[in-house]
PDB file of C-alpha atoms in Angstrom:
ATOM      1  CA  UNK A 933      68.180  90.280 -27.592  1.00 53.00           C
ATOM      2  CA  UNK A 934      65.372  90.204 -25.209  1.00 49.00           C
ATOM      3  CA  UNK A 935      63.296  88.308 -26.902  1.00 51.00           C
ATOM      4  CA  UNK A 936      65.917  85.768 -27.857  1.00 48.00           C
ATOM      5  CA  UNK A 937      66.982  85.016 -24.412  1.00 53.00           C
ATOM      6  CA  UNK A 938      62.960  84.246 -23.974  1.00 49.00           C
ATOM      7  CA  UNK A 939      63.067  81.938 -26.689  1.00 48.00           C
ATOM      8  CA  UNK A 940      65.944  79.796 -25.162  1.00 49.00           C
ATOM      9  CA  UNK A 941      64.469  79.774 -21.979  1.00 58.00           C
ATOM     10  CA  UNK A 942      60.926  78.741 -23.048  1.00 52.00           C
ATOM     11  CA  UNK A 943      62.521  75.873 -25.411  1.00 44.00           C
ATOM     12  CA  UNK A 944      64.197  74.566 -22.528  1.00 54.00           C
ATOM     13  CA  UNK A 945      61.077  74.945 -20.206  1.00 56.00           C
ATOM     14  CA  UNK A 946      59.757  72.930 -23.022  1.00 48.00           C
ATOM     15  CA  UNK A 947      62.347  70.389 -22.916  1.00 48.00           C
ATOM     16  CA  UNK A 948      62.262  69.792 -19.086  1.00 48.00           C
ATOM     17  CA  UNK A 949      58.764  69.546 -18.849  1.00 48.00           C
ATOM     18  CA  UNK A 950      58.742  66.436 -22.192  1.00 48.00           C
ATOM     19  CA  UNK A 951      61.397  64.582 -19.995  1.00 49.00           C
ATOM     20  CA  UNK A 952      58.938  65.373 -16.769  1.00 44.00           C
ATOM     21  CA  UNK A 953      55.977  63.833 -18.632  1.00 47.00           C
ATOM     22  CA  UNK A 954      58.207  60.925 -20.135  1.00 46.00           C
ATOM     23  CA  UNK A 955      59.626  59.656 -17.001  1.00 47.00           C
ATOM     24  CA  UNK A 956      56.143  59.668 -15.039  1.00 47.00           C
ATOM     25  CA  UNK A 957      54.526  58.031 -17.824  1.00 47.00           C
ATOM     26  CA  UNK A 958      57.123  55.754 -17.571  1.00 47.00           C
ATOM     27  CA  UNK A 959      56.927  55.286 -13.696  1.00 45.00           C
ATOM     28  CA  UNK A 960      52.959  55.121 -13.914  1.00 37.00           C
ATOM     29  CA  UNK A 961      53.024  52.536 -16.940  1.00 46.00           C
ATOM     30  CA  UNK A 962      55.698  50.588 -14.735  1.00 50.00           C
ATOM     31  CA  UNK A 963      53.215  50.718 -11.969  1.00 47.00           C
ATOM     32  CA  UNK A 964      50.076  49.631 -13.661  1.00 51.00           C
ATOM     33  CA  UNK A 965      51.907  46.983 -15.734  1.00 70.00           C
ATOM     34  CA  UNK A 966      53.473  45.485 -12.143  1.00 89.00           C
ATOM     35  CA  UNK A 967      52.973  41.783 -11.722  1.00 88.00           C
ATOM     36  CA  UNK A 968      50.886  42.723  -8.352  1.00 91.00           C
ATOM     37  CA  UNK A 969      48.940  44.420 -10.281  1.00 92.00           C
ATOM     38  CA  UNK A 970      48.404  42.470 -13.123  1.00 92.00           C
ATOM     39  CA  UNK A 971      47.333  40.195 -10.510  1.00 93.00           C
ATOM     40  CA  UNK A 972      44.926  42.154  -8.748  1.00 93.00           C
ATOM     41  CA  UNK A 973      43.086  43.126 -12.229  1.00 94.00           C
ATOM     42  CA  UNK A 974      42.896  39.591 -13.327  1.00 94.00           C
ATOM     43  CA  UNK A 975      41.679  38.727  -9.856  1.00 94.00           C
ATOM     44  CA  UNK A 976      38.466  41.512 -10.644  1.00 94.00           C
ATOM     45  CA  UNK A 977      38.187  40.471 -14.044  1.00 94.00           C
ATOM     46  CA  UNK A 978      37.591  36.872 -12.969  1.00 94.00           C
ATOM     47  CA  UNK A 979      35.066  37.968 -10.783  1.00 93.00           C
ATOM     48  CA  UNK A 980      33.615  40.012 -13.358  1.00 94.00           C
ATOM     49  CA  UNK A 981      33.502  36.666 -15.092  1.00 94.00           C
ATOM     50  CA  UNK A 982      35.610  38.105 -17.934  1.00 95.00           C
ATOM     51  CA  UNK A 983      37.475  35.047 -17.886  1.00 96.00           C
ATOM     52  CA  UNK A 984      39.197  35.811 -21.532  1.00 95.00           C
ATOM     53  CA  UNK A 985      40.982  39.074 -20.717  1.00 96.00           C
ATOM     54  CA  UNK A 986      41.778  37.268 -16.950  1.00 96.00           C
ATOM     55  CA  UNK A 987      43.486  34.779 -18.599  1.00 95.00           C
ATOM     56  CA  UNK A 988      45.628  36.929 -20.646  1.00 95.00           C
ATOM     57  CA  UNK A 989      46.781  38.950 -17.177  1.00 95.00           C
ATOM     58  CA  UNK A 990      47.877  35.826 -15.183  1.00 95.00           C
ATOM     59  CA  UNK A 991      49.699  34.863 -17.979  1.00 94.00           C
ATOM     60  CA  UNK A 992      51.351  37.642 -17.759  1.00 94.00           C
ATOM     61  CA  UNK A 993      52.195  36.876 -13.982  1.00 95.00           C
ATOM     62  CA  UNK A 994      52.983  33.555 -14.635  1.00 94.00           C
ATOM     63  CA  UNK A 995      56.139  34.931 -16.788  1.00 93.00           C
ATOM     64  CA  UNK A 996      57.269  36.371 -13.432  1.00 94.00           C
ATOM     65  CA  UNK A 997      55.942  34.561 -10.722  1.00 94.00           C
ATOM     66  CA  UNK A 998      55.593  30.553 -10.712  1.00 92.00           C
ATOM     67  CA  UNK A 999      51.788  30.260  -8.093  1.00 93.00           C
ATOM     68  CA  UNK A1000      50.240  27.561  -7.641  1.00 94.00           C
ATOM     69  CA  UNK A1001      46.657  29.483  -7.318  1.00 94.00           C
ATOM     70  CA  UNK A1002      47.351  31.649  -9.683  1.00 95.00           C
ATOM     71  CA  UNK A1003      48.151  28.914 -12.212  1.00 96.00           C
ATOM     72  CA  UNK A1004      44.497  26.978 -10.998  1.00 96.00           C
ATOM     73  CA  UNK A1005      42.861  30.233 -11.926  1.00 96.00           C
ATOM     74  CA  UNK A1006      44.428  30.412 -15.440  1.00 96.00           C
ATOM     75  CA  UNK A1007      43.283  26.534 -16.039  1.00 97.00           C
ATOM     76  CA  UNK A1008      39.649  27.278 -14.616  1.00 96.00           C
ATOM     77  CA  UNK A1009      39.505  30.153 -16.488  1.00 96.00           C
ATOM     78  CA  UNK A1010      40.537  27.871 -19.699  1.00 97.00           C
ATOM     79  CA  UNK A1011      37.654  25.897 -18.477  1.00 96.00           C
ATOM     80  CA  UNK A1012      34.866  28.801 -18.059  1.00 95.00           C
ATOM     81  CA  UNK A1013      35.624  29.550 -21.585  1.00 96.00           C
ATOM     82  CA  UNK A1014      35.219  26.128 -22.482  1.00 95.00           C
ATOM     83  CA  UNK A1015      38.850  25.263 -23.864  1.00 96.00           C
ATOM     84  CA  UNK A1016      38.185  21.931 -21.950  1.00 96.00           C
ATOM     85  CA  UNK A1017      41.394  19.705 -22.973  1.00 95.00           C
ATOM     86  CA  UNK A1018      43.928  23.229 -22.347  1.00 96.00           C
ATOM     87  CA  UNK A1019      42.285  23.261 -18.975  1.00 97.00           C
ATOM     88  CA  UNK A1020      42.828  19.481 -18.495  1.00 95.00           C
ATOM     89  CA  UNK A1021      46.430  20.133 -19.392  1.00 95.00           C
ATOM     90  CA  UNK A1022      47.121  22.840 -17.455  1.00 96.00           C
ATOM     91  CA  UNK A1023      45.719  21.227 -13.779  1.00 96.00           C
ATOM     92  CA  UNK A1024      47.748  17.972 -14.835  1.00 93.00           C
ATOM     93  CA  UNK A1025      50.537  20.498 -14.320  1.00 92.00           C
ATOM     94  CA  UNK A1026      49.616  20.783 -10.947  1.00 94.00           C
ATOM     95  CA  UNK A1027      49.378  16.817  -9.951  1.00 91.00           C
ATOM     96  CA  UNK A1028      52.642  17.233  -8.227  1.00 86.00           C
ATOM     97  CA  UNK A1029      54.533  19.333  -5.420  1.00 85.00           C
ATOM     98  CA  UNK A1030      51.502  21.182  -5.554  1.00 89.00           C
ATOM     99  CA  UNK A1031      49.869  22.830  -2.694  1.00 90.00           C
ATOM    100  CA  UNK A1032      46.458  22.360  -5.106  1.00 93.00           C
ATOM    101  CA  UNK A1033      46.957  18.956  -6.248  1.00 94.00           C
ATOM    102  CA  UNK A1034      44.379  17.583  -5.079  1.00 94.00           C
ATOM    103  CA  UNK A1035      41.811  20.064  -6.192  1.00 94.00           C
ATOM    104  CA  UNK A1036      43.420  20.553  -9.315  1.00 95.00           C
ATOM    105  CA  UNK A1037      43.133  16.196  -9.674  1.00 94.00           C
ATOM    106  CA  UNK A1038      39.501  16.962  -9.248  1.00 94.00           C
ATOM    107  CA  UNK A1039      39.331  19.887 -11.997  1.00 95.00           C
ATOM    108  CA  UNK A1040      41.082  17.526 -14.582  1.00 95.00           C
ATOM    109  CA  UNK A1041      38.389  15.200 -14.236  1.00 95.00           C
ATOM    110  CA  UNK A1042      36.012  17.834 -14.371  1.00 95.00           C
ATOM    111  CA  UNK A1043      37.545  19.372 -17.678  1.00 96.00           C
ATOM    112  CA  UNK A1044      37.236  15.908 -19.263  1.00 95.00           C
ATOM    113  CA  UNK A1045      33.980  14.840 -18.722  1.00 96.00           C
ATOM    114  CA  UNK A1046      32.797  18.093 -20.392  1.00 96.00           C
ATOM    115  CA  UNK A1047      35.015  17.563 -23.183  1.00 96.00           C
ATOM    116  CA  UNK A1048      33.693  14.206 -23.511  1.00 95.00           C
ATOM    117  CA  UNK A1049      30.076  15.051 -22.994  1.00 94.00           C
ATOM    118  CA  UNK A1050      30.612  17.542 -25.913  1.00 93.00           C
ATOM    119  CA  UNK A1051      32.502  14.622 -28.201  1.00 93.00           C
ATOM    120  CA  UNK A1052      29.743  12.212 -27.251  1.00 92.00           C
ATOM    121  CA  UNK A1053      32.558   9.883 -25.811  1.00 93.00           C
ATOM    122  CA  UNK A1054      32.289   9.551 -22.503  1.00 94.00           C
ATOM    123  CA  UNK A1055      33.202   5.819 -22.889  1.00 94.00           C
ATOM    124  CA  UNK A1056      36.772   7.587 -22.828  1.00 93.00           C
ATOM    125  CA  UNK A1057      35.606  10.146 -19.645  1.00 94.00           C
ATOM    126  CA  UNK A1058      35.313   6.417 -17.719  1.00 93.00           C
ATOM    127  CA  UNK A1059      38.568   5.070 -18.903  1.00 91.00           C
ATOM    128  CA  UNK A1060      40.283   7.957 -17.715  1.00 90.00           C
ATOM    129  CA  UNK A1061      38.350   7.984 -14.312  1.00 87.00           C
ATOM    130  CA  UNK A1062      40.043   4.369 -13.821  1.00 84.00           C
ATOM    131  CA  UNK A1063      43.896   5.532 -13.978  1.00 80.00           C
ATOM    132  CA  UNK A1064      45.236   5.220 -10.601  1.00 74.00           C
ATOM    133  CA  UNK A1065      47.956   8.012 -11.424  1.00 76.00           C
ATOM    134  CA  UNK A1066      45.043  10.506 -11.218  1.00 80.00           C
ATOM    135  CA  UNK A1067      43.056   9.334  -8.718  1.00 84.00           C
ATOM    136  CA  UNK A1068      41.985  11.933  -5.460  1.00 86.00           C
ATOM    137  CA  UNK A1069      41.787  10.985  -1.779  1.00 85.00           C
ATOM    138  CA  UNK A1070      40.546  13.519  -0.920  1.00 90.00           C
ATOM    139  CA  UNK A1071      37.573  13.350  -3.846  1.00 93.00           C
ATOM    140  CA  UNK A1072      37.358  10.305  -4.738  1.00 91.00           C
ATOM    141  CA  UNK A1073      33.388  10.609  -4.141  1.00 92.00           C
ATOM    142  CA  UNK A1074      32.806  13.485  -6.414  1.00 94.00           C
ATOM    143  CA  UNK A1075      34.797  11.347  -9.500  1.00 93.00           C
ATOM    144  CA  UNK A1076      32.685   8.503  -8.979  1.00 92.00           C
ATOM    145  CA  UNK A1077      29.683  10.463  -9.011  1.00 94.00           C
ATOM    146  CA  UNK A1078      31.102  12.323 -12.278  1.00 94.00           C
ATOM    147  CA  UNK A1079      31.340   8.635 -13.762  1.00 94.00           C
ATOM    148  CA  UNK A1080      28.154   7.615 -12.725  1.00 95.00           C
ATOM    149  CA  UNK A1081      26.443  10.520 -14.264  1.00 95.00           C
ATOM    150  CA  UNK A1082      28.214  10.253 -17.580  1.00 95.00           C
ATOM    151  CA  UNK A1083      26.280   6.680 -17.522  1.00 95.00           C
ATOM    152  CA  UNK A1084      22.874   8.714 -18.100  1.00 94.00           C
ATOM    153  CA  UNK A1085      24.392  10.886 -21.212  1.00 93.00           C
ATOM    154  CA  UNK A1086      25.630   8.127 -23.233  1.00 91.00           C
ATOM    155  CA  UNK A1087      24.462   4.840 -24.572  1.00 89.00           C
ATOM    156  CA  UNK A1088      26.137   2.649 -22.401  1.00 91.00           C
ATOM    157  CA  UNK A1089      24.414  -0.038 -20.299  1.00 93.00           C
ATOM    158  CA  UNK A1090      23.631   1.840 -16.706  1.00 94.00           C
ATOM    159  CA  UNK A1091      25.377   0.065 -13.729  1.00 93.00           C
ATOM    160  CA  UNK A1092      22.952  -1.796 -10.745  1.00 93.00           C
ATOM    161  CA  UNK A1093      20.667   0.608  -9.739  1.00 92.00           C
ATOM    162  CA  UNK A1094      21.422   0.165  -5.758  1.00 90.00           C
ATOM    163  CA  UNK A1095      25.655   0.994  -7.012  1.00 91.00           C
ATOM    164  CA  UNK A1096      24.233   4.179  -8.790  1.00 94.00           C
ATOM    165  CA  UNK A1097      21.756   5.451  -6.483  1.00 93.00           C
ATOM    166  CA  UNK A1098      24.677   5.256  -3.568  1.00 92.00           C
ATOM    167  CA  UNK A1099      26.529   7.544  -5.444  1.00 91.00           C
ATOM    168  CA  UNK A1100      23.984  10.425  -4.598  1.00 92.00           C
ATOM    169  CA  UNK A1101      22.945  11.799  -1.275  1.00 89.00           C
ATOM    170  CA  UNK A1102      19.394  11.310  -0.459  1.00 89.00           C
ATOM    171  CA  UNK A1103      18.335  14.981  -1.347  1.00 89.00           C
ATOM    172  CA  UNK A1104      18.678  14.026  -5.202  1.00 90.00           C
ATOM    173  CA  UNK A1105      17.474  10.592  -4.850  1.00 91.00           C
ATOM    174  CA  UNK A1106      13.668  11.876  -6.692  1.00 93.00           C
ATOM    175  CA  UNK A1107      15.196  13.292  -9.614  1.00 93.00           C
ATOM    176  CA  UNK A1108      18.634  10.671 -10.100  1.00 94.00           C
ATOM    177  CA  UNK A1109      15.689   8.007  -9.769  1.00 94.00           C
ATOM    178  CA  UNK A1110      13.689   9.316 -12.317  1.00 95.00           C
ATOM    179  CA  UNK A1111      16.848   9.892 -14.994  1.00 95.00           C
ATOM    180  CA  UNK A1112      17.638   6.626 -14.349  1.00 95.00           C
ATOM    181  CA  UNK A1113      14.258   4.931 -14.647  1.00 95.00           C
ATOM    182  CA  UNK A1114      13.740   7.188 -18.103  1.00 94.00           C
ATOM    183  CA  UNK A1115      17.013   6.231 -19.394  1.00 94.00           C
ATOM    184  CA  UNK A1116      16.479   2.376 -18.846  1.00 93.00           C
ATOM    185  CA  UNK A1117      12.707   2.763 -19.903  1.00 94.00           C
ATOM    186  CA  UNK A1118      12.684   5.534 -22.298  1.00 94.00           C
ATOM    187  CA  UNK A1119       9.072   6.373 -23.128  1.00 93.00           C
ATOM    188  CA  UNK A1120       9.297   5.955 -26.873  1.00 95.00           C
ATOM    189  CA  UNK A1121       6.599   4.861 -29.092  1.00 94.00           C
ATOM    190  CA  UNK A1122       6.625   1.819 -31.429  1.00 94.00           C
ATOM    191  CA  UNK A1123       7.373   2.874 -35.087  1.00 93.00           C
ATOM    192  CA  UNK A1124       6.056  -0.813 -36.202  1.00 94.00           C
ATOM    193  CA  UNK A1125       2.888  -0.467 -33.902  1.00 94.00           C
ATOM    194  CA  UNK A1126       2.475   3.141 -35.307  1.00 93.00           C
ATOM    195  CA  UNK A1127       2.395   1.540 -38.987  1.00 93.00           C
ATOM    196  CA  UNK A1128       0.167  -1.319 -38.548  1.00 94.00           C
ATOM    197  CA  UNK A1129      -2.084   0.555 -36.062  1.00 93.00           C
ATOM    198  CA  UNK A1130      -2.302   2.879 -39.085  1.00 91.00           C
ATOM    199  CA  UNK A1131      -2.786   0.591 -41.642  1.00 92.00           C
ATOM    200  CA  UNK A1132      -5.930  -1.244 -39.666  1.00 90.00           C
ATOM    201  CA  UNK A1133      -7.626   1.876 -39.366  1.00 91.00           C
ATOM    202  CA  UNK A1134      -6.311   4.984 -41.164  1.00 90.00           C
ATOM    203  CA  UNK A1135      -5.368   7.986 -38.500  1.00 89.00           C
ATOM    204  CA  UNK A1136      -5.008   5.429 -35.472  1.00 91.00           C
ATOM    205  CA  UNK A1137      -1.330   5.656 -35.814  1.00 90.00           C
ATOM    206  CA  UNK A1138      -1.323   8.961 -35.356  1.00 91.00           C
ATOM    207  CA  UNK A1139      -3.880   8.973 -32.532  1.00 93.00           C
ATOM    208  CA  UNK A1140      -1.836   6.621 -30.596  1.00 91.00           C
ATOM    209  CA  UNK A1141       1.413   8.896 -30.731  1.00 91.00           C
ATOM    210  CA  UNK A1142      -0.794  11.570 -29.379  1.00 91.00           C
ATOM    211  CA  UNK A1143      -1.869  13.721 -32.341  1.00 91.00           C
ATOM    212  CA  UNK A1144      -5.505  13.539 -32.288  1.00 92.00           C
ATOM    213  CA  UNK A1145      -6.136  16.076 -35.155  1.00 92.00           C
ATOM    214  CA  UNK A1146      -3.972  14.840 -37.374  1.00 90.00           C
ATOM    215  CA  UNK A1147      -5.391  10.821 -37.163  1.00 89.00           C
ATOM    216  CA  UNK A1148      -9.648  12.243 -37.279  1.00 91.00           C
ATOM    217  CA  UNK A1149      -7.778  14.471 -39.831  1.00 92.00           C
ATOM    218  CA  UNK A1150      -6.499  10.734 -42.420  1.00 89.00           C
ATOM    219  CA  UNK A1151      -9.129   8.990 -41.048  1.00 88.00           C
ATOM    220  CA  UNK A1152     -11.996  11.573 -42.139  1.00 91.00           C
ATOM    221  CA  UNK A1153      -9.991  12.008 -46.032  1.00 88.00           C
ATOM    222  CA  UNK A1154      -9.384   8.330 -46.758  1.00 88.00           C
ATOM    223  CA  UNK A1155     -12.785   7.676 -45.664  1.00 86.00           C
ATOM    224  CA  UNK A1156     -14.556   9.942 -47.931  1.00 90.00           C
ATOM    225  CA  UNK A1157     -11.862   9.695 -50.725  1.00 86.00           C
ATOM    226  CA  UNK A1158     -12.811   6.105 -50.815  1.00 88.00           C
ATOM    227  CA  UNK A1159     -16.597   6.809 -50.339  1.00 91.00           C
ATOM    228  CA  UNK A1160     -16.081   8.830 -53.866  1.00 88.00           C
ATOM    229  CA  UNK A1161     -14.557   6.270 -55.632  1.00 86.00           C
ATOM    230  CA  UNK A1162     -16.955   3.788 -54.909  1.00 90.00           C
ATOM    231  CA  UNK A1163     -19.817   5.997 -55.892  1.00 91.00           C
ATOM    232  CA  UNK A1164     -18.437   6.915 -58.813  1.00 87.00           C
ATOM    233  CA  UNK A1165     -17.709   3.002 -59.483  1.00 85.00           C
ATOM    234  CA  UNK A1166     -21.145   2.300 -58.652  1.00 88.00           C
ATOM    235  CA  UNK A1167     -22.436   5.637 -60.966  1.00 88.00           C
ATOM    236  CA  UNK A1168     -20.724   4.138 -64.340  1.00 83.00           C
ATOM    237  CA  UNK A1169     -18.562   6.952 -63.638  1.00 86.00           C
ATOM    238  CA  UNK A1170     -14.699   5.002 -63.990  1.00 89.00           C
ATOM    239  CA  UNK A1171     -12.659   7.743 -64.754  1.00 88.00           C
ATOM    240  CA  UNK A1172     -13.601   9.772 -61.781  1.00 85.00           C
ATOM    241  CA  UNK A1173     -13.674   6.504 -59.525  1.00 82.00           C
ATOM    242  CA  UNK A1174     -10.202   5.417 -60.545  1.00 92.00           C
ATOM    243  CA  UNK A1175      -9.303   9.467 -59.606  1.00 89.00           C
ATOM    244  CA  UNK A1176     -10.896   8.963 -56.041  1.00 83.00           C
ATOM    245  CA  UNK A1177      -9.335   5.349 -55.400  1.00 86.00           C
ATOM    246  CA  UNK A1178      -5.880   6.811 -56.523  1.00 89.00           C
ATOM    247  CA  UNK A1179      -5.939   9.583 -54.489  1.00 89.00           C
ATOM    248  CA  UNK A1180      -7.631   7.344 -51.368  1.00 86.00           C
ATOM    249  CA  UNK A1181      -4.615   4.765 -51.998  1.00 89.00           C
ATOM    250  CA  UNK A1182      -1.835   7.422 -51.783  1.00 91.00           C
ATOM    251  CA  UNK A1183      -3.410   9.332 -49.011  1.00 89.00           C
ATOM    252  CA  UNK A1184      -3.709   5.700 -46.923  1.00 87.00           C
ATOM    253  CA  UNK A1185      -0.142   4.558 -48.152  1.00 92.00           C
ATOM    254  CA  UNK A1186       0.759   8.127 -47.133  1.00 90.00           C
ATOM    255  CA  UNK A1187      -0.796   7.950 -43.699  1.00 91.00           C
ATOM    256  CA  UNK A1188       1.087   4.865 -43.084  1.00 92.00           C
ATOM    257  CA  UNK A1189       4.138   6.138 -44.211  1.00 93.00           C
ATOM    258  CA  UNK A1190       3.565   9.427 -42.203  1.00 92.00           C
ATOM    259  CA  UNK A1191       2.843   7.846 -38.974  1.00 93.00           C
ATOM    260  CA  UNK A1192       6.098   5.621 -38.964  1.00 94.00           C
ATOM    261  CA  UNK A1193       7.989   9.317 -39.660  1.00 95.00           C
ATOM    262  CA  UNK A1194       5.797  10.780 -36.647  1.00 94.00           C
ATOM    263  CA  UNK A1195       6.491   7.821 -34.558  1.00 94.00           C
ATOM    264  CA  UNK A1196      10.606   8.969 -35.448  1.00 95.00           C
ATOM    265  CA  UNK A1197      10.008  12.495 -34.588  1.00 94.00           C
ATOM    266  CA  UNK A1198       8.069  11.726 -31.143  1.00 95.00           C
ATOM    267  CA  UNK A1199      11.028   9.665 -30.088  1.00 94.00           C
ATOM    268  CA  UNK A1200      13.695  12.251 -30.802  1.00 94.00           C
ATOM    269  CA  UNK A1201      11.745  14.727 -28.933  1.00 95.00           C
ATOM    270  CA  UNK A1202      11.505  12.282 -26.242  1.00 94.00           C
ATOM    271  CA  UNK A1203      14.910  12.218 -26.579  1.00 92.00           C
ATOM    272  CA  UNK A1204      16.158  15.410 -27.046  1.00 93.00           C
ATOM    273  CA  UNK A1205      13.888  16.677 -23.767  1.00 95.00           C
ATOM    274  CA  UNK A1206      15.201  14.202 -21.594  1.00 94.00           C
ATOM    275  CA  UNK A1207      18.698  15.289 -22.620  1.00 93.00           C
ATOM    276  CA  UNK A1208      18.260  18.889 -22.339  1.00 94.00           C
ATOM    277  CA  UNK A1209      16.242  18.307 -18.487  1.00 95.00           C
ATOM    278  CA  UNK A1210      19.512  16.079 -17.393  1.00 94.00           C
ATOM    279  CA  UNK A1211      22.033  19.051 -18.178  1.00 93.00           C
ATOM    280  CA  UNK A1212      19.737  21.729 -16.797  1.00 95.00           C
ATOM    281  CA  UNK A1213      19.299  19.857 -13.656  1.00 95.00           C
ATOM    282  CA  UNK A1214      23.703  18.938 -13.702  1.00 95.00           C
ATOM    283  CA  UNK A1215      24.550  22.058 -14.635  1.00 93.00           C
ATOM    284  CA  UNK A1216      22.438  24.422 -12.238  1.00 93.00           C
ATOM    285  CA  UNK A1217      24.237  22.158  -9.509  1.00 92.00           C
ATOM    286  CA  UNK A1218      28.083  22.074 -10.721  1.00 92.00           C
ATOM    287  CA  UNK A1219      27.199  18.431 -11.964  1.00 93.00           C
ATOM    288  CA  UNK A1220      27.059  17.884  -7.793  1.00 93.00           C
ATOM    289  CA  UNK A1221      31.285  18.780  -7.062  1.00 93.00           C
ATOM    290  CA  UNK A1222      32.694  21.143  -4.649  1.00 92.00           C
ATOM    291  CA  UNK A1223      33.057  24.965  -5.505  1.00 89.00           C
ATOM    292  CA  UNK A1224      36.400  26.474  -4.212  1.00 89.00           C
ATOM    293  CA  UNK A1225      36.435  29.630  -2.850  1.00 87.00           C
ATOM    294  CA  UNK A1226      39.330  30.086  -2.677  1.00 85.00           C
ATOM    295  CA  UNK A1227      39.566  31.622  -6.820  1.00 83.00           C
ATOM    296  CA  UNK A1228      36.755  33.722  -6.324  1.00 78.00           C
ATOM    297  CA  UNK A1229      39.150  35.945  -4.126  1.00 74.00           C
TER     298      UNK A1229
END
């Protein structure tokens, strides 16, 4: 009888102590899954730069609270991560009876011109930049520097030099200069010059795009391909001189031919470093706009 009294006691014991642990999980869930705190993580997570998981947490605020700086957070975070036309979007939302607006004005402009510098269309970037509806007051500058810039990525004509380099303060006036003078007068080399340099003189081509080796390299085979030939000519030997003036034909036809494809290659590099220089340089400086501090809180 003892023992069975135990038993009931200890079930119930039991029982309290599930409900106990059920209703403080509850409570503690409930507390860590508040919209303040939601907030607060997302606000660390941002500054952890963990900008995918941050943007999951303020959406969860969002479904509670309507913030306007919580709401620039979410679209900046969109635009960390590099979802640049959802970012666009989302500031548009906050062009009106918005305590942001005019920072958030600024962001939309920002999220397009990196979505158009990674379409290559930045021709589009500019006809956005003109819509009055969009337009900042308050940073105007900082747009028409953004559309100035996007003049140096793409193949557009650049505008007057003295209405570009106004754009800039006077600290960047070395380096703007010099993007601008190496856009207008890209340092290329002449594929036709490389060719008929080439063909006066195997291995010249190839000297005059910079690659020394490679023209004594033609210039050194042709010659003594063509030195065998006519030995061999001038021996009685034709089968072994019509070898050697084959062989010197193709490798002159073939020096031609592979200094117009060098001449091709040194221009994309020349290219392709000047591109990559340009968005270090905009990039390590925010492409020259304002940071906010205000979302770093």
């Amino acid at each position: 009888m003892l023992l069975f009294f135990l038993k009931k006691i200890s079930y119930i014991i039991f029982f309290f102590l599930i409900c106990f642990d059920i209703n403080n999980g509850q409570r503690l869930n409930n507390f860590f899954n508040s919209p303040e705190n939601r907030l607060k993580f997302a606000n660390q997570l941002f500054i952890e730069k963990d900008y995918l998981r941050a943007l999951e947490e303020y959406k969860e605020y969002l479904k509670v609270y309507d913030n306007d700086t919580v709401r620039f957070k979410y679209a900046e975070c969109l635009l960390r991560i590099e979802r640049f036309e959802e970012s666009g979007e989302n500031f548009k939302s906050l062009f009106f009876n918005s305590t942001l607006e005019e920072e958030a004005k600024l962001n939309f402009y920002r999220a397009n011109f990196l979505l158009n510098l990674s379409n290559n269309n930045l021709a589009h970037f500019r006809e956005i930049a003109e819509k009055e509806i969009y337009q900042s007051e308050k940073f105007s500058k900082y747009i028409n520097r953004l559309k100035f810039i996007s003049y140096l990525f793409d193949k557009s004509p650049l505008p007057d030099s003295s209405k570009f380099f106004s754009a800039f303060d006077d600290s960047n006036y070395t380096f703007i200069k010099k993007f601008y003078l190496l856009k207008k007068y890209p340092p290329y080399k002449s594929k036709t010059t490389a060719g008929i340099l080439s063909a006066f003189l195997p291995g010249l081509g190839k000297i005059y795009l910079g690659e020394t080796g490679d023209g004594v390299t033609a210039f050194i085979a042709t010659g003594l391909l063509t030195i065998l030939s006519v030995n061999n000519f001038n021996n009685d030997h034709q089968f072994r001189g019509w070898l050697f003036a084959g062989l010197s034909a193709l490798t002159y036809a073939g020096n031609i031919y592979g200094s117009v494809a060098a001449a091709k290659v040194y221009n994309a590099k020349v290219k392709s470093s000047f591109i990559n220089e340009m968005n270090n340089y905009f990039k390590q400086r925010n492409y020259f706009l304002p940071h906010f501090d205000f979302i770093e809180r």
